[in-house]
Amino acid sequence: MNQEKLFEYIQQSKADIFERWLVTMNDIETGRIKSVVSEQVYVNVSSNFVNVVLSNAFRSLNEFSNELEDIVEKVVKLGWPLGYLTQGLRELGHVVVEGYLNEGSSNKEAHSEIFYHFDKWLSPVYNKVVEQYSSSWENTVMLQKVALQELSAPLIPVFDKITVMPLVGTIDTERARKIMENLLQGVVKHRSEVVLIDITGVPVVDTMVAHHIIQAAEAVRLVGAKCLLVGIRPEIAQTIVNLGINLNELITKNSLKKGIEFALEMTNRQIIDMESGNERENTDLKII
């Protein structure tokens, strides 16, 4: 049968098929892929991908599904686009059939039948790669989202009874919920008396963002601590005034430094300069 001869050709010519496939793929735009990994890593991963497919030619997907999932997960982590993988499978089919015909193993009239057998097996593999890629990508994005959420609203103790929450980026409803949750848990955990919310890294403060911040400050007050809003840049201050946002219930400072100094005063402490020797050029800070 032509299918058996084609399978025999594939197993005997895997190295040659890969080399010709690699040349074909190099003609396709691979700059983005090669800019992320070294040439050696690119060749090794590509070789693994092609070898998994060719080694399991005409086997059912269930028999090598785990191998396929592993290699697809690897390329997702490397940032290879799905289009490159699907294009690679299409080109692999062309390279195999053309190589088989050029070997003289079949006449030209048998081309359609040969291609039919191989394409009939390759199509489910193609679909499986798309399915697995999508699944791996969604899982990766979900893990990244969880990691970002964990880092998006940290509460950092800087002095005894004083903590800081630096905010960077856009604040949406989901992140506002995380901010509120971390604030309340952190205030209790660190026994904070003063919490500074630093919005230096927040690009835009609109009505919704201000509302979330006011709610957070009120929640902090209810658990027995006070809240300071710091890092208000001139353009943010102008926006707040233009929008008519009322921040009268909040103590505000334009920098984190001034906020910490004020927080120390609120906890009956202050920063003084300690002269080093007789020189005033070298000074240390001491909190009393």
mmCIF file with all atom_site columns, N, CA, C and O in Angstrom, residues 80-103:
data_model
loop_
_atom_site.group_PDB
_atom_site.id
_atom_site.type_symbol
_atom_site.label_atom_id
_atom_site.label_alt_id
_atom_site.label_comp_id
_atom_site.label_asym_id
_atom_site.label_entity_id
_atom_site.label_seq_id
_atom_site.pdbx_PDB_ins_code
_atom_site.Cartn_x
_atom_site.Cartn_y
_atom_site.Cartn_z
_atom_site.occupancy
_atom_site.B_iso_or_equiv
_atom_site.pdbx_formal_charge
_atom_site.auth_seq_id
_atom_site.auth_comp_id
_atom_site.auth_asym_id
_atom_site.auth_atom_id
_atom_site.pdbx_PDB_model_num
ATOM 1  N N  . TRP A 1 80  ? 6.210  31.627 20.592 1.00 0.00 ? 80  TRP A N  1
ATOM 2  C CA . TRP A 1 80  ? 6.044  31.409 19.160 1.00 0.00 ? 80  TRP A CA 1
ATOM 3  C C  . TRP A 1 80  ? 4.571  31.558 18.789 1.00 0.00 ? 80  TRP A C  1
ATOM 4  O O  . TRP A 1 80  ? 3.698  31.028 19.473 1.00 0.00 ? 80  TRP A O  1
ATOM 5  N N  . PRO A 1 81  ? 4.278  32.245 17.697 1.00 0.00 ? 81  PRO A N  1
ATOM 6  C CA . PRO A 1 81  ? 2.872  32.445 17.316 1.00 0.00 ? 81  PRO A CA 1
ATOM 7  C C  . PRO A 1 81  ? 2.238  31.171 16.776 1.00 0.00 ? 81  PRO A C  1
ATOM 8  O O  . PRO A 1 81  ? 2.925  30.303 16.218 1.00 0.00 ? 81  PRO A O  1
ATOM 9  N N  . LEU A 1 82  ? 0.934  31.068 16.942 1.00 0.00 ? 82  LEU A N  1
ATOM 10 C CA . LEU A 1 82  ? 0.207  29.900 16.455 1.00 0.00 ? 82  LEU A CA 1
ATOM 11 C C  . LEU A 1 82  ? 0.336  29.774 14.943 1.00 0.00 ? 82  LEU A C  1
ATOM 12 O O  . LEU A 1 82  ? 0.449  28.663 14.409 1.00 0.00 ? 82  LEU A O  1
ATOM 13 N N  . GLY A 1 83  ? 0.315  30.906 14.246 1.00 0.00 ? 83  GLY A N  1
ATOM 14 C CA . GLY A 1 83  ? 0.425  30.874 12.785 1.00 0.00 ? 83  GLY A CA 1
ATOM 15 C C  . GLY A 1 83  ? 1.689  30.198 12.303 1.00 0.00 ? 83  GLY A C  1
ATOM 16 O O  . GLY A 1 83  ? 1.693  29.538 11.257 1.00 0.00 ? 83  GLY A O  1
ATOM 17 N N  . TYR A 1 84  ? 2.774  30.342 13.052 1.00 0.00 ? 84  TYR A N  1
ATOM 18 C CA . TYR A 1 84  ? 4.032  29.715 12.654 1.00 0.00 ? 84  TYR A CA 1
ATOM 19 C C  . TYR A 1 84  ? 3.928  28.196 12.764 1.00 0.00 ? 84  TYR A C  1
ATOM 20 O O  . TYR A 1 84  ? 4.411  27.462 11.902 1.00 0.00 ? 84  TYR A O  1
ATOM 21 N N  . LEU A 1 85  ? 3.281  27.713 13.823 1.00 0.00 ? 85  LEU A N  1
ATOM 22 C CA . LEU A 1 85  ? 3.121  26.267 13.990 1.00 0.00 ? 85  LEU A CA 1
ATOM 23 C C  . LEU A 1 85  ? 2.228  25.666 12.905 1.00 0.00 ? 85  LEU A C  1
ATOM 24 O O  . LEU A 1 85  ? 2.541  24.624 12.337 1.00 0.00 ? 85  LEU A O  1
ATOM 25 N N  . THR A 1 86  ? 1.106  26.320 12.642 1.00 0.00 ? 86  THR A N  1
ATOM 26 C CA . THR A 1 86  ? 0.192  25.784 11.629 1.00 0.00 ? 86  THR A CA 1
ATOM 27 C C  . THR A 1 86  ? 0.812  25.838 10.244 1.00 0.00 ? 86  THR A C  1
ATOM 28 O O  . THR A 1 86  ? 0.654  24.912 9.451  1.00 0.00 ? 86  THR A O  1
ATOM 29 N N  . GLN A 1 87  ? 1.541  26.913 9.965  1.00 0.00 ? 87  GLN A N  1
ATOM 30 C CA . GLN A 1 87  ? 2.247  27.003 8.696  1.00 0.00 ? 87  GLN A CA 1
ATOM 31 C C  . GLN A 1 87  ? 3.310  25.912 8.612  1.00 0.00 ? 87  GLN A C  1
ATOM 32 O O  . GLN A 1 87  ? 3.527  25.296 7.559  1.00 0.00 ? 87  GLN A O  1
ATOM 33 N N  . GLY A 1 88  ? 3.970  25.658 9.750  1.00 0.00 ? 88  GLY A N  1
ATOM 34 C CA . GLY A 1 88  ? 4.989  24.616 9.790  1.00 0.00 ? 88  GLY A CA 1
ATOM 35 C C  . GLY A 1 88  ? 4.420  23.248 9.483  1.00 0.00 ? 88  GLY A C  1
ATOM 36 O O  . GLY A 1 88  ? 5.054  22.441 8.778  1.00 0.00 ? 88  GLY A O  1
ATOM 37 N N  . LEU A 1 89  ? 3.225  22.958 9.995  1.00 0.00 ? 89  LEU A N  1
ATOM 38 C CA . LEU A 1 89  ? 2.598  21.665 9.702  1.00 0.00 ? 89  LEU A CA 1
ATOM 39 C C  . LEU A 1 89  ? 2.231  21.543 8.228  1.00 0.00 ? 89  LEU A C  1
ATOM 40 O O  . LEU A 1 89  ? 2.412  20.484 7.613  1.00 0.00 ? 89  LEU A O  1
ATOM 41 N N  . ARG A 1 90  ? 1.716  22.627 7.659  1.00 0.00 ? 90  ARG A N  1
ATOM 42 C CA . ARG A 1 90  ? 1.370  22.598 6.234  1.00 0.00 ? 90  ARG A CA 1
ATOM 43 C C  . ARG A 1 90  ? 2.614  22.362 5.380  1.00 0.00 ? 90  ARG A C  1
ATOM 44 O O  . ARG A 1 90  ? 2.604  21.549 4.447  1.00 0.00 ? 90  ARG A O  1
ATOM 45 N N  . GLU A 1 91  ? 3.689  23.089 5.701  1.00 0.00 ? 91  GLU A N  1
ATOM 46 C CA . GLU A 1 91  ? 4.925  22.937 4.927  1.00 0.00 ? 91  GLU A CA 1
ATOM 47 C C  . GLU A 1 91  ? 5.530  21.551 5.118  1.00 0.00 ? 91  GLU A C  1
ATOM 48 O O  . GLU A 1 91  ? 6.119  20.994 4.200  1.00 0.00 ? 91  GLU A O  1
ATOM 49 N N  . LEU A 1 92  ? 5.363  20.981 6.307  1.00 0.00 ? 92  LEU A N  1
ATOM 50 C CA . LEU A 1 92  ? 5.877  19.637 6.558  1.00 0.00 ? 92  LEU A CA 1
ATOM 51 C C  . LEU A 1 92  ? 5.182  18.626 5.653  1.00 0.00 ? 92  LEU A C  1
ATOM 52 O O  . LEU A 1 92  ? 5.828  17.712 5.102  1.00 0.00 ? 92  LEU A O  1
ATOM 53 N N  . GLY A 1 93  ? 3.866  18.782 5.506  1.00 0.00 ? 93  GLY A N  1
ATOM 54 C CA . GLY A 1 93  ? 3.137  17.896 4.606  1.00 0.00 ? 93  GLY A CA 1
ATOM 55 C C  . GLY A 1 93  ? 3.635  17.993 3.173  1.00 0.00 ? 93  GLY A C  1
ATOM 56 O O  . GLY A 1 93  ? 3.828  16.971 2.495  1.00 0.00 ? 93  GLY A O  1
ATOM 57 N N  . HIS A 1 94  ? 3.896  19.226 2.701  1.00 0.00 ? 94  HIS A N  1
ATOM 58 C CA . HIS A 1 94  ? 4.391  19.412 1.337  1.00 0.00 ? 94  HIS A CA 1
ATOM 59 C C  . HIS A 1 94  ? 5.778  18.805 1.165  1.00 0.00 ? 94  HIS A C  1
ATOM 60 O O  . HIS A 1 94  ? 6.065  18.141 0.154  1.00 0.00 ? 94  HIS A O  1
ATOM 61 N N  . VAL A 1 95  ? 6.652  19.027 2.163  1.00 0.00 ? 95  VAL A N  1
ATOM 62 C CA . VAL A 1 95  ? 8.026  18.515 2.074  1.00 0.00 ? 95  VAL A CA 1
ATOM 63 C C  . VAL A 1 95  ? 8.025  16.991 2.037  1.00 0.00 ? 95  VAL A C  1
ATOM 64 O O  . VAL A 1 95  ? 8.764  16.380 1.257  1.00 0.00 ? 95  VAL A O  1
ATOM 65 N N  . VAL A 1 96  ? 7.189  16.356 2.871  1.00 0.00 ? 96  VAL A N  1
ATOM 66 C CA . VAL A 1 96  ? 7.139  14.890 2.919  1.00 0.00 ? 96  VAL A CA 1
ATOM 67 C C  . VAL A 1 96  ? 6.670  14.315 1.588  1.00 0.00 ? 96  VAL A C  1
ATOM 68 O O  . VAL A 1 96  ? 7.303  13.407 1.015  1.00 0.00 ? 96  VAL A O  1
ATOM 69 N N  . VAL A 1 97  ? 5.579  14.826 1.067  1.00 0.00 ? 97  VAL A N  1
ATOM 70 C CA . VAL A 1 97  ? 5.014  14.274 -0.171 1.00 0.00 ? 97  VAL A CA 1
ATOM 71 C C  . VAL A 1 97  ? 5.932  14.531 -1.359 1.00 0.00 ? 97  VAL A C  1
ATOM 72 O O  . VAL A 1 97  ? 6.202  13.627 -2.166 1.00 0.00 ? 97  VAL A O  1
ATOM 73 N N  . GLU A 1 98  ? 6.456  15.757 -1.467 1.00 0.00 ? 98  GLU A N  1
ATOM 74 C CA . GLU A 1 98  ? 7.347  16.064 -2.584 1.00 0.00 ? 98  GLU A CA 1
ATOM 75 C C  . GLU A 1 98  ? 8.633  15.238 -2.514 1.00 0.00 ? 98  GLU A C  1
ATOM 76 O O  . GLU A 1 98  ? 9.136  14.751 -3.530 1.00 0.00 ? 98  GLU A O  1
ATOM 77 N N  . GLY A 1 99  ? 9.158  15.073 -1.297 1.00 0.00 ? 99  GLY A N  1
ATOM 78 C CA . GLY A 1 99  ? 10.364 14.260 -1.141 1.00 0.00 ? 99  GLY A CA 1
ATOM 79 C C  . GLY A 1 99  ? 10.124 12.817 -1.505 1.00 0.00 ? 99  GLY A C  1
ATOM 80 O O  . GLY A 1 99  ? 10.966 12.172 -2.138 1.00 0.00 ? 99  GLY A O  1
ATOM 81 N N  . TYR A 1 100 ? 8.969  12.299 -1.120 1.00 0.00 ? 100 TYR A N  1
ATOM 82 C CA . TYR A 1 100 ? 8.622  10.920 -1.435 1.00 0.00 ? 100 TYR A CA 1
ATOM 83 C C  . TYR A 1 100 ? 8.514  10.709 -2.943 1.00 0.00 ? 100 TYR A C  1
ATOM 84 O O  . TYR A 1 100 ? 9.007  9.723  -3.488 1.00 0.00 ? 100 TYR A O  1
ATOM 85 N N  . LEU A 1 101 ? 7.885  11.651 -3.610 1.00 0.00 ? 101 LEU A N  1
ATOM 86 C CA . LEU A 1 101 ? 7.745  11.537 -5.057 1.00 0.00 ? 101 LEU A CA 1
ATOM 87 C C  . LEU A 1 101 ? 9.085  11.671 -5.761 1.00 0.00 ? 101 LEU A C  1
ATOM 88 O O  . LEU A 1 101 ? 9.375  10.952 -6.728 1.00 0.00 ? 101 LEU A O  1
ATOM 89 N N  . ASN A 1 102 ? 9.927  12.585 -5.279 1.00 0.00 ? 102 ASN A N  1
ATOM 90 C CA . ASN A 1 102 ? 11.239 12.789 -5.904 1.00 0.00 ? 102 ASN A CA 1
ATOM 91 C C  . ASN A 1 102 ? 12.182 11.608 -5.700 1.00 0.00 ? 102 ASN A C  1
ATOM 92 O O  . ASN A 1 102 ? 13.149 11.449 -6.442 1.00 0.00 ? 102 ASN A O  1
ATOM 93 N N  . GLU A 1 103 ? 11.890 10.804 -4.665 1.00 0.00 ? 103 GLU A N  1
ATOM 94 C CA . GLU A 1 103 ? 12.703 9.615  -4.431 1.00 0.00 ? 103 GLU A CA 1
ATOM 95 C C  . GLU A 1 103 ? 12.407 8.529  -5.463 1.00 0.00 ? 103 GLU A C  1
ATOM 96 O O  . GLU A 1 103 ? 13.093 7.513  -5.520 1.00 0.00 ? 103 GLU A O  1
#
